[in-house]
Amino acid sequence: MRVRTATQAGHRLGPRSIAVWTAVALVGAVGWGMLALARGEEISAAWMVAAALGSYAIGYRFYSRFIATRVLRVDKSRATPAERLDNGIDFHPTDRRVLLGHHFAAIAGAGPLVGPVLAAQMGYLPGTIWIVVGVIFAGAVQDMVTLFFSMRRDGKSLGQMAREEIGPVGGAAALLAVLAIMIILLAVLALVVVNALAESPWGTFSIGMTIPIALFMGFYLRVLRPGRVSEVSLIGVALLLLALVSGRWVAESSWADTFTLEPGTLVIWLLVYSFVASILPVWMLLAPRDYLSTFMKIGTIGLLAIGVIVTLPTLKMAGVTDFAGVGDGPVFAGSLFPFVFITIACGALSGFHALISSGTTPKMIQKETQVRMIGFGSMLMESFVAIMAMVAACIIDPGLYFAMNAPAGVIGDNVQAASEAVQHLGYTISPDQLAAAAKAVEEQSLLSRTGGAPTLAIGVSEIFSKVVGGGGMKAFWYHFAIMFEALFILTALDAGTRVGRFMLQDMLGNVYKPFRRVSWWPGLLISSAVIVALWGYFLWVGVHEPLGGINQLFPLFGIANQLLAAVALAVCTTLLIKSGRLKWAWVTGIPLVWDAVVTLTASWQKVFSSDAKVGFFQQRSNYQDAIDQGKILPPAKTMDDMHTVVTNSTVDGVLSALFAVLVIVVLADAARTCVRAIRDPGGAKLTEAPYVESKLVAPAGLVATKEEKAEQTAAAAAGAGGAEGAGR
């Protein structure tokens, strides 16, 4: 009865609501129809925006509510870990708006910006379909369900949940795989930040200023004006905008040298910042900084969407290119299946998100009913970021796109060679056009600017300059976008380091019990230092050796991330079955099967493919043969580089196989546990924390309903448990 009372309100639609949702569905359907039926003619990017937004609205309103109420049966009367275990360090009931900002900022790293840009090589249609369909039925589901089950287990990490709920064998494989993959993901994210901020005083100053601004916001909410979220939001946004504008002034002043940092120096600062951010109380730095970053991210992406609607740019990339079928694209090798799904990653389904959903967020959420907005809603927001990245990549000239994203070994190192190479790919762009494009954004060259970030920045500058400032503002908007991306990624790095600390503490807690207390200071300091040292080592070597460190492991990023998603979905499916929700197990089971098939297929090809552009061991064989013949193949420049490439290919191939085997072990043990639970439902043992009645009162969504406002008023009158500022 308690569950039905908590979830039954507002399910029936009146005539007005039916009319509104019918209109929303029609907008989305028309958008999809225009994208899918276009044959050779130019089509406006606005249709892509319409298709995505219409689909997101339907998915959130109906599917996420179905999962929350029918599948998970969220209970607003049940106290969350943040309420029961509040210690002001890691466990802290956090206003839902601030937590939404933190969670979104933490999950939205490089993936939704970079992956879709690279996937545009296959055309705009395959990537767009996966981004939208994948997020509604896989990515957002994984995030919300993982958050719910972690919250029901005192915020335990994904690996620890696997160990306790699946079994010792699968659990041990999951713990090892999750921690190893986490280190690779953090080092890759950090490398992107270093590359974006190196030699950039504007970006370094502006992003550095977000730290004291966040500290001020944290103390404002905690000490000066508790619960005044609206006030601190206005102050924080004003200070952030001032920092952004001041960054350009600093870059043009005598202070520029002070904030112009070498990559090695940036690495040190990142390590220091990440360590400090992982040990400080969440209310002091992490949550307010991520909340602050969200304003910039959502604001920029929202303005970009408005810019698309106002300027109506056309999609210049084909719906499906020849590279989709052949699999020999210059940006990345491999066929549409499975590599588009691996490349896009965070925009549709990302294992990294499950680490955040079982890391910081479940220790901060006020009410169970908020998992829908924070888990499902945040992922839809990130998916829209990916859609806008796809738009930005597809509205620029395809010739410029391939000149920017193909490696130097394919297009050469000058505009004449690049123009000829692009022509061989089937596209046309003159040397003068390449030079003019670079000059317009005040860059020496745009050739081989791989990684996706510069391409997105070019697309952003194209749209924004048509709305504000004209061609003379292209350079400003280009560098603004580069800095915007660095801020996007850094917020995932600090939260990721804290989550890595939780994971290591959970693992060590199996050996020495005090480590299980995540806020125990000796364990907190030791675990944070170990995590930072691990990813910091790979980052340091990668920055100083072009073929070493994290550069060696970078090719594993996409597959490792998706294998992590398979682990998360396996844990969620197991828990649904063990908790008596067998008839709803398809909600996570279907995405699990799809992700496992896609990712294990990609792993097989990366290990065993005879195409050296795809298979690690074939690449190793080719380079070893060249060494035996005394030849040097690109990207190597010396014989020492050749030996390094051989080593890297060997390590990548072995790790790809190892990660795949570990995940297969997890899946097999999870299947065994599920079969046993189906055969003997009464014998299934859960590690769920016991029920404790909640005394907090807080809305489930961004805006409180009439019923929730009445509950808040009653709680305030009784002098009890209202969440501070929840209704403001």
PDB file of C-alpha atoms in Angstrom, residues 202 248 252 436 438-442 461-479:
ATOM      1  CA  TRP A 202      42.157  31.906 -21.807  1.00  0.00           C
ATOM      2  CA  ARG A 248      40.091  36.583 -23.089  1.00  0.00           C
ATOM      3  CA  GLU A 252      45.696  39.426 -24.313  1.00  0.00           C
ATOM      4  CA  ALA A 436      40.863  30.289 -45.222  1.00  0.00           C
ATOM      5  CA  ALA A 438      42.067  28.022 -40.458  1.00  0.00           C
ATOM      6  CA  LYS A 439      42.570  31.771 -40.766  1.00  0.00           C
ATOM      7  CA  ALA A 440      38.909  32.468 -39.944  1.00  0.00           C
ATOM      8  CA  VAL A 441      39.334  30.901 -36.474  1.00  0.00           C
ATOM      9  CA  GLU A 442      42.877  32.223 -35.970  1.00  0.00           C
ATOM     10  CA  SER A 461      31.496  28.910 -34.639  1.00  0.00           C
ATOM     11  CA  GLU A 462      29.580  28.511 -37.921  1.00  0.00           C
ATOM     12  CA  ILE A 463      26.200  28.627 -36.165  1.00  0.00           C
ATOM     13  CA  PHE A 464      26.920  31.185 -33.444  1.00  0.00           C
ATOM     14  CA  SER A 465      28.651  33.629 -35.789  1.00  0.00           C
ATOM     15  CA  LYS A 466      25.526  33.729 -37.977  1.00  0.00           C
ATOM     16  CA  VAL A 467      23.479  34.737 -34.950  1.00  0.00           C
ATOM     17  CA  VAL A 468      25.944  37.040 -33.172  1.00  0.00           C
ATOM     18  CA  GLY A 469      28.842  38.965 -34.679  1.00  0.00           C
ATOM     19  CA  GLY A 470      29.121  37.578 -38.190  1.00  0.00           C
ATOM     20  CA  GLY A 471      32.317  36.188 -39.696  1.00  0.00           C
ATOM     21  CA  GLY A 472      34.474  38.438 -37.528  1.00  0.00           C
ATOM     22  CA  MET A 473      33.338  36.518 -34.425  1.00  0.00           C
ATOM     23  CA  LYS A 474      34.196  33.047 -35.722  1.00  0.00           C
ATOM     24  CA  ALA A 475      37.530  32.973 -33.925  1.00  0.00           C
ATOM     25  CA  PHE A 476      35.919  33.986 -30.630  1.00  0.00           C
ATOM     26  CA  TRP A 477      33.227  31.319 -30.857  1.00  0.00           C
ATOM     27  CA  TYR A 478      35.762  28.687 -31.953  1.00  0.00           C
ATOM     28  CA  HIS A 479      38.003  29.229 -28.928  1.00  0.00           C
TER      29      HIS A 479
END
